Coordinates of N, CA and C in Angstrom, one line a residue:
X585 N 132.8 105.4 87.2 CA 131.5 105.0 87.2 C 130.5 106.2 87.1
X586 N 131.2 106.8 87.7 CA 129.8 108.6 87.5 C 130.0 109.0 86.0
X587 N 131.0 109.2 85.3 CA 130.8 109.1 84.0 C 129.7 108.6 83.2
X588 N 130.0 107.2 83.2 CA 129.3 105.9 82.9 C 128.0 106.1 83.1
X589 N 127.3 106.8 84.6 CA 126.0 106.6 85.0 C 125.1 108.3 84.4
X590 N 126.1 109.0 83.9 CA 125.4 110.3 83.6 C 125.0 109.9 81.8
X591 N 126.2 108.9 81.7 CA 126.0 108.6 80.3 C 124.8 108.2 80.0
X592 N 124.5 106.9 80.7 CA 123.8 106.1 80.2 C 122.3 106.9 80.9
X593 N 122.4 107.9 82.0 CA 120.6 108.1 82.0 C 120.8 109.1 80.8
X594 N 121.5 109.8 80.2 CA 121.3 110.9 79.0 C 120.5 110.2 78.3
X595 N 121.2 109.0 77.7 CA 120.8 108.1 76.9 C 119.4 107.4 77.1
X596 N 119.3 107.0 77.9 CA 117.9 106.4 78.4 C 116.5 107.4 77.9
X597 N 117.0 108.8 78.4 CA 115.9 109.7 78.8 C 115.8 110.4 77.5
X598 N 116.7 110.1 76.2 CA 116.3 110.5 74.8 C 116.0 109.1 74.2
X599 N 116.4 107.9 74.6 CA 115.4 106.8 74.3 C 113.7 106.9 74.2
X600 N 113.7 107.3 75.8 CA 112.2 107.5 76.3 C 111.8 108.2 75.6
X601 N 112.3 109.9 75.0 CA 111.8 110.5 74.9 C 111.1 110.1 72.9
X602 N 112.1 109.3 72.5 CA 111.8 108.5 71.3 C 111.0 107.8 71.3
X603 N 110.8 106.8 72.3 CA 109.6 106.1 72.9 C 108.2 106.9 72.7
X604 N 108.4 107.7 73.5 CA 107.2 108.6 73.8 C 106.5 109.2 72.6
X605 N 107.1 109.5 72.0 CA 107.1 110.0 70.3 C 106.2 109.0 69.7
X606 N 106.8 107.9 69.5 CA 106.4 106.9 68.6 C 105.3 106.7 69.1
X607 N 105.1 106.3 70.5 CA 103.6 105.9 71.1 C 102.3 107.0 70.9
X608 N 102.9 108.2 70.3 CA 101.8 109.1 69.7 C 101.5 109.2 68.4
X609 N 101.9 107.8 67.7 CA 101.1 107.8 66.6 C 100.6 106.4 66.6
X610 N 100.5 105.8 67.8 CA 99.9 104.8 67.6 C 97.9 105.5 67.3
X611 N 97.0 104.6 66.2 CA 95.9 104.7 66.2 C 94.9 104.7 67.4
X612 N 94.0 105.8 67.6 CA 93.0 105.5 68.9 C 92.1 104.3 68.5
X613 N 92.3 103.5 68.8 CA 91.0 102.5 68.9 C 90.6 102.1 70.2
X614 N 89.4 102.8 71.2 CA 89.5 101.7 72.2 C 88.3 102.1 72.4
X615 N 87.4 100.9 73.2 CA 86.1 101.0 73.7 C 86.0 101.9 74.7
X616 N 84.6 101.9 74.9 CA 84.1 103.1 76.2 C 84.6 102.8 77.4
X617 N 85.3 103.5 77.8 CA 85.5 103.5 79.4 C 86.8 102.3 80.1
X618 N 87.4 102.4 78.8 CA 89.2 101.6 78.7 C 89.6 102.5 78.3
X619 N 91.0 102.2 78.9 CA 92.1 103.0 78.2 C 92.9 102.7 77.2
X620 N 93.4 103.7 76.2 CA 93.4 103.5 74.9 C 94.6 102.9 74.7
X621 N 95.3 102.5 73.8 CA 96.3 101.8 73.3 C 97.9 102.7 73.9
X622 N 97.6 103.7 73.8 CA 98.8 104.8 74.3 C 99.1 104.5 75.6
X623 N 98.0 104.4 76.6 CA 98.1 104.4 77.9 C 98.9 103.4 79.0
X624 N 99.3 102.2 78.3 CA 100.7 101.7 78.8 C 102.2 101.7 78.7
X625 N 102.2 102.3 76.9 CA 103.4 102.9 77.0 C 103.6 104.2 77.7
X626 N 102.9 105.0 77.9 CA 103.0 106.3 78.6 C 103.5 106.0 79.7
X627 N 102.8 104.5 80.8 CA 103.3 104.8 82.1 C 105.0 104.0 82.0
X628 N 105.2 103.3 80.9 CA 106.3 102.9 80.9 C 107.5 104.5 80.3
X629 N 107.0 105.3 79.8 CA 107.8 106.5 79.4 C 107.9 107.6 80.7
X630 N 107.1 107.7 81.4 CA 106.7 108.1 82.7 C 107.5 107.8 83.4
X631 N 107.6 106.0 83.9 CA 108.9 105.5 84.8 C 110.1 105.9 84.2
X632 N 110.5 105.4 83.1 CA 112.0 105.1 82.6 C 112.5 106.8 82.3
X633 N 111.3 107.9 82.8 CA 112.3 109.0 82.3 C 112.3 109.7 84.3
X634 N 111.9 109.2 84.9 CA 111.8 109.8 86.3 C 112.7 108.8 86.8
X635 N 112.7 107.3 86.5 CA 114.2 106.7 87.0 C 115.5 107.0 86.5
X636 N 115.6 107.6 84.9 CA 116.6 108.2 84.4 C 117.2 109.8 85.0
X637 N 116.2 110.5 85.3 CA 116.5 111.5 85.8 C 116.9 111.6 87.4
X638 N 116.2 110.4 88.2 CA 117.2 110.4 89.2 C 118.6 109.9 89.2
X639 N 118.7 109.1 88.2 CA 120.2 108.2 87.9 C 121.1 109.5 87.7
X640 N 120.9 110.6 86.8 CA 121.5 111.4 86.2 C 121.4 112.4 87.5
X641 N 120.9 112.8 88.4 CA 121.2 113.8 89.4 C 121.9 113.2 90.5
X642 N 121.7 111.6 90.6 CA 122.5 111.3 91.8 C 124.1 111.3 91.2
X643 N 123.9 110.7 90.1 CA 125.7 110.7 89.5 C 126.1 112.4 89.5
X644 N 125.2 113.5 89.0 CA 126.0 114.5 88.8 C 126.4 115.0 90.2
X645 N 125.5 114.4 91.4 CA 125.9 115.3 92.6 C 127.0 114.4 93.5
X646 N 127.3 113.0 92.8 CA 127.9 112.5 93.7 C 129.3 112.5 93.1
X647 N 130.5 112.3 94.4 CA 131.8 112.4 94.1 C 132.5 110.9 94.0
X648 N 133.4 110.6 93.1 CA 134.2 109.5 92.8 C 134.9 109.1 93.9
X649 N 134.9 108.1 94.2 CA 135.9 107.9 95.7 C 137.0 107.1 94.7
X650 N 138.2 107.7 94.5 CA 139.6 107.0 94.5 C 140.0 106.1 94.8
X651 N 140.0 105.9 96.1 CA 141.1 105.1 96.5 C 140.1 103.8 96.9
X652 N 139.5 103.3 96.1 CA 138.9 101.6 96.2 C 139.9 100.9 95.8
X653 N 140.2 100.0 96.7 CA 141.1 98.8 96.3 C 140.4 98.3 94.8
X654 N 141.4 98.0 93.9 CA 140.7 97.8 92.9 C 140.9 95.8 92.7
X655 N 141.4 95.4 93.8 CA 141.0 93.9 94.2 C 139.7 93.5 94.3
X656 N 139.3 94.3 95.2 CA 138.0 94.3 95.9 C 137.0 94.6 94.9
X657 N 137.4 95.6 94.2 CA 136.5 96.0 93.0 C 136.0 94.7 92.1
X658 N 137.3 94.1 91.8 CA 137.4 93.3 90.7 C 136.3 91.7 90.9
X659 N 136.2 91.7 92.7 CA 135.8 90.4 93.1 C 134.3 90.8 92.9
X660 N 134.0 91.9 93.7 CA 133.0 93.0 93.9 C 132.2 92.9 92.2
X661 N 132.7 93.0 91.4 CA 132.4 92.9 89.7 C 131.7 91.8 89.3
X662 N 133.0 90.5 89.6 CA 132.3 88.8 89.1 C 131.0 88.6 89.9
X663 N 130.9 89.2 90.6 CA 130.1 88.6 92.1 C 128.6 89.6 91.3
X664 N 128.7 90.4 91.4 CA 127.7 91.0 90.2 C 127.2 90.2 89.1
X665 N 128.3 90.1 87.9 CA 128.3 89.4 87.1 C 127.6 88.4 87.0
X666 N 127.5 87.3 88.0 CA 127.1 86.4 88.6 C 125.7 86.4 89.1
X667 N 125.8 87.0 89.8 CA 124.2 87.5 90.2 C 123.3 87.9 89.1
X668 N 123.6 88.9 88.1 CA 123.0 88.8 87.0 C 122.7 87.7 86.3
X669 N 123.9 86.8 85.9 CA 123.6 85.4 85.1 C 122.4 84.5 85.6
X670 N 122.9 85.0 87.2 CA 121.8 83.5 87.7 C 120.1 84.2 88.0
X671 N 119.8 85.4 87.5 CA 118.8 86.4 87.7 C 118.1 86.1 86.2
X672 N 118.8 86.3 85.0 CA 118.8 86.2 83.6 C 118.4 84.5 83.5
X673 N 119.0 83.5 83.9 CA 118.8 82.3 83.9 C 117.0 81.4 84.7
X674 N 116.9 82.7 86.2 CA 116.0 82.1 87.0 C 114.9 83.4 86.0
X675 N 115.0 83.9 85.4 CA 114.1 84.9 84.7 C 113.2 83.9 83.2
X676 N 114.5 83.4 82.5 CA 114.1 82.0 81.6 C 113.2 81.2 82.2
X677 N 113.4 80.4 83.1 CA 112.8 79.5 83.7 C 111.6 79.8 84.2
X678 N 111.3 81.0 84.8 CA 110.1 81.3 85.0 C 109.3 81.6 83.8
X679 N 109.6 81.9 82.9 CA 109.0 82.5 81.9 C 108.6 81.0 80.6
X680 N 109.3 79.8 81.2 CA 108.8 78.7 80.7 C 108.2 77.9 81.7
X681 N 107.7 78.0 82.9 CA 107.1 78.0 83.3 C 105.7 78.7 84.0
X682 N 105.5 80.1 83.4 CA 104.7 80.9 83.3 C 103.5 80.2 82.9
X683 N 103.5 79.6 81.4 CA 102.2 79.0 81.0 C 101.3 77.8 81.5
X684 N 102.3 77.2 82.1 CA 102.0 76.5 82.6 C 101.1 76.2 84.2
X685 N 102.1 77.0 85.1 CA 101.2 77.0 86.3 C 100.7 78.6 86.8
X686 N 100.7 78.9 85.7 CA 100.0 80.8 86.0 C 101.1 81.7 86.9
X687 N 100.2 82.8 86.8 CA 100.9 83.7 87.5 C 101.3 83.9 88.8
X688 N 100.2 83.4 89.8 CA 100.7 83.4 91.2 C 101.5 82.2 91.6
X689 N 101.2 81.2 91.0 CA 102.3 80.4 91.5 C 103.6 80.4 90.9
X690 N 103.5 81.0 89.6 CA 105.1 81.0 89.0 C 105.7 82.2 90.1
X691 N 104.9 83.1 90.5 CA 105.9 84.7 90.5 C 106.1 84.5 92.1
X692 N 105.9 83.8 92.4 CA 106.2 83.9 94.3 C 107.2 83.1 94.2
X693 N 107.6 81.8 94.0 CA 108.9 81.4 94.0 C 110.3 81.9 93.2
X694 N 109.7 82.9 91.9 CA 110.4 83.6 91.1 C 110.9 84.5 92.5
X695 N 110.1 85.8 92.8 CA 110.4 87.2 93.7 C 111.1 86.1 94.9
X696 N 110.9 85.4 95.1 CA 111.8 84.4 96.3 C 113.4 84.2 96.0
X697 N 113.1 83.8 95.2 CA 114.6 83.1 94.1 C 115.5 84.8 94.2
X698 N 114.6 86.1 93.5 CA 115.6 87.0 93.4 C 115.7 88.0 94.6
X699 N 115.2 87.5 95.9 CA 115.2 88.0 96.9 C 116.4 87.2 97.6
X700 N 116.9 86.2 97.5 CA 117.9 85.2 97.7 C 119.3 85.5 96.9
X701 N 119.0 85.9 96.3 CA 120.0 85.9 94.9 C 120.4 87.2 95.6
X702 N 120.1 88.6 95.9 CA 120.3 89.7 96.1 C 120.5 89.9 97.5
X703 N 120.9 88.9 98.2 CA 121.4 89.1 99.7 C 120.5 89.0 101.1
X704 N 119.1 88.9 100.7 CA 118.4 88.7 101.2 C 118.7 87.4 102.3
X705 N 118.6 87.8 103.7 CA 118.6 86.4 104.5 C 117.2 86.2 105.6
X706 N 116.5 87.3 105.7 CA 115.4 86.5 106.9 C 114.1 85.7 105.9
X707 N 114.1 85.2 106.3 CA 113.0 84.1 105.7 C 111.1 84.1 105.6
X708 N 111.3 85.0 106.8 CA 109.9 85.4 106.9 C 109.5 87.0 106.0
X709 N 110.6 87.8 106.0 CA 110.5 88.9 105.0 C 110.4 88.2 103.8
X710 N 111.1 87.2 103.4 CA 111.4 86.4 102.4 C 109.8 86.2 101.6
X711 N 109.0 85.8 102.5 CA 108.0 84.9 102.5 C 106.9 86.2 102.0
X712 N 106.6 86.7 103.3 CA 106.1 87.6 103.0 C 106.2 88.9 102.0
X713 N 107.1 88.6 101.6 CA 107.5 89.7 100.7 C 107.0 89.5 99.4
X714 N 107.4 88.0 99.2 CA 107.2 87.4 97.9 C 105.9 87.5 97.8
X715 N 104.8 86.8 98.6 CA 103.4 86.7 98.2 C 102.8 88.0 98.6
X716 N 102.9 89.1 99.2 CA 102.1 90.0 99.2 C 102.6 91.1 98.0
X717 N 103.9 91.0 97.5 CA 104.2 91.8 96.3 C 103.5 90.9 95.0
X718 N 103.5 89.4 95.2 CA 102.7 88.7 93.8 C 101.8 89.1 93.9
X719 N 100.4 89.4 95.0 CA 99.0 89.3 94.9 C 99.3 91.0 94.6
X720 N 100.2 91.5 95.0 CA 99.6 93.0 94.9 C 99.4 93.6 93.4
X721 N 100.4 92.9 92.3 CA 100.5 93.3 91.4 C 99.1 92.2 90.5
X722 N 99.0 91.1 91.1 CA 97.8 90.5 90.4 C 96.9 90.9 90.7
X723 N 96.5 92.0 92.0 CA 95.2 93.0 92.1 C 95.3 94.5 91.4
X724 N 96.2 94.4 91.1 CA 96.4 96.2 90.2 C 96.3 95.5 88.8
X725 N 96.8 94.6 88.3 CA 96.8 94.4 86.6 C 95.4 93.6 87.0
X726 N 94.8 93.0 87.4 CA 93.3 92.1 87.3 C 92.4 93.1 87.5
X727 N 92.8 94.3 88.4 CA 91.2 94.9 88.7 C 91.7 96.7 88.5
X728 N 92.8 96.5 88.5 CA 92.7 98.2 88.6 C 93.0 98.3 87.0
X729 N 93.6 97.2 86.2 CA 93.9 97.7 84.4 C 93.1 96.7 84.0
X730 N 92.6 95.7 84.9 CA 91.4 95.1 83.6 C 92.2 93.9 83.2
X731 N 93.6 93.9 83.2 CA 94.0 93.1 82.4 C 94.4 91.3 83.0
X732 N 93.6 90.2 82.2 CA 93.9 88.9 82.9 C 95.5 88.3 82.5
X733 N 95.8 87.6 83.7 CA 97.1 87.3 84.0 C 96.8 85.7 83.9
X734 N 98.0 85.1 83.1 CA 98.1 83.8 83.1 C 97.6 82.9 84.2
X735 N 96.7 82.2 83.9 CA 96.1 81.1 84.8 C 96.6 80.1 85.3
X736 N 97.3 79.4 83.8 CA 98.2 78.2 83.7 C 96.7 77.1 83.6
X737 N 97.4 75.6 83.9 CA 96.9 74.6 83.3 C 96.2 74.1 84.8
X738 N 97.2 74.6 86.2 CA 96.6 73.8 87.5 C 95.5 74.7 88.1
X739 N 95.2 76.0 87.3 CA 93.9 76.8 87.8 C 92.5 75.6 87.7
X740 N 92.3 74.8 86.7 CA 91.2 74.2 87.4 C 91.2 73.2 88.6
X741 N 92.4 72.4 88.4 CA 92.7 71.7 89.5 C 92.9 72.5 90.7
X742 N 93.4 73.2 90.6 CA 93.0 74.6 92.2 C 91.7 75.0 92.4
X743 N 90.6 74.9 91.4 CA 89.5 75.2 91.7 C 88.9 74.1 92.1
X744 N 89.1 73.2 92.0 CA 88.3 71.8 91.7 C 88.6 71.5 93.1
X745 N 89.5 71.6 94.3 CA 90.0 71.1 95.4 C 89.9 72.2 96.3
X746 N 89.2 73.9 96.1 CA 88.8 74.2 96.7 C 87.3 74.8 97.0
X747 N 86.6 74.2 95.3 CA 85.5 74.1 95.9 C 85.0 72.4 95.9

């Protein structure tokens, strides 16, 4: 697996660094006092090469343990496996459901669903986890990038019953 994990950030972090490239020939076009067309791929070149570079120092400093039963591994694997499918599947569904009832209500039962999926058992972390990570990220993309987030169709009916 350390192998495997030095591989794949090498790889990543000459992706990125491809990435990054390419996003410097996108054209400037942007109005006064936005940020320009570059400015989201950057922060996505930014993460993907600072999570690759920790990927790649923790694999080079860490040591292979041997002797894992490789039963346990194998269960240890599907059980993964699995978790991904049903992660990739509740990922679909939200995303056909996105247009429909917007952002805050699709993404709090979504971050619920993969907070469940991933072992998660108290219910109140559960809860609050979900809705203060949805509003957090709908107050940074709504007001700190400007950028509007799917309404869906029940935003007026939400408006309509609370004013």
């Amino acid at each position: 697996m350390r192998r495997k994990n030095i591989t794949a950030a090498i790889v990543i972090i000459v992706m990125a660094m491809i990435y990054g490239l390419i996003t410097l020939q996108l054209p400037t076009r942007s109005l006064p006092d936005t940020p320009g067309p570059t400015f989201f791929p950057w922060i996505n070149v930014v993460i993907i090469l600072f999570l690759s570079v920790l990927l790649l120092l923790s694999s080079a400093f860490t040591k292979e343990n041997g002797s894992q039963d490789t039963k346990r591994k194998d269960e240890t694997q599907n059980n993964q496996n699995l978790r991904g499918l049903w992660a990739i599947i509740g990922f679909s569904i939200y995303l056909i459901i996105l247009p429909n009832f917007g952002f805050l209500i699709s993404t709090i039962p979504f971050f619920a669903f993969l907070m469940i999926l991933f072992s998660e058992k108290r219910p109140l972390y559960i809860l609050s986890n979900s809705i203060g990570i949805t509003f957090l990220f709908y107050f940074v993309f709504r007001h700190g990038f400007n950028i509007f987030l799917p309404q869906g169709v029940l935003h007026d009916v939400v408006l309509r019953l609370i004013l």
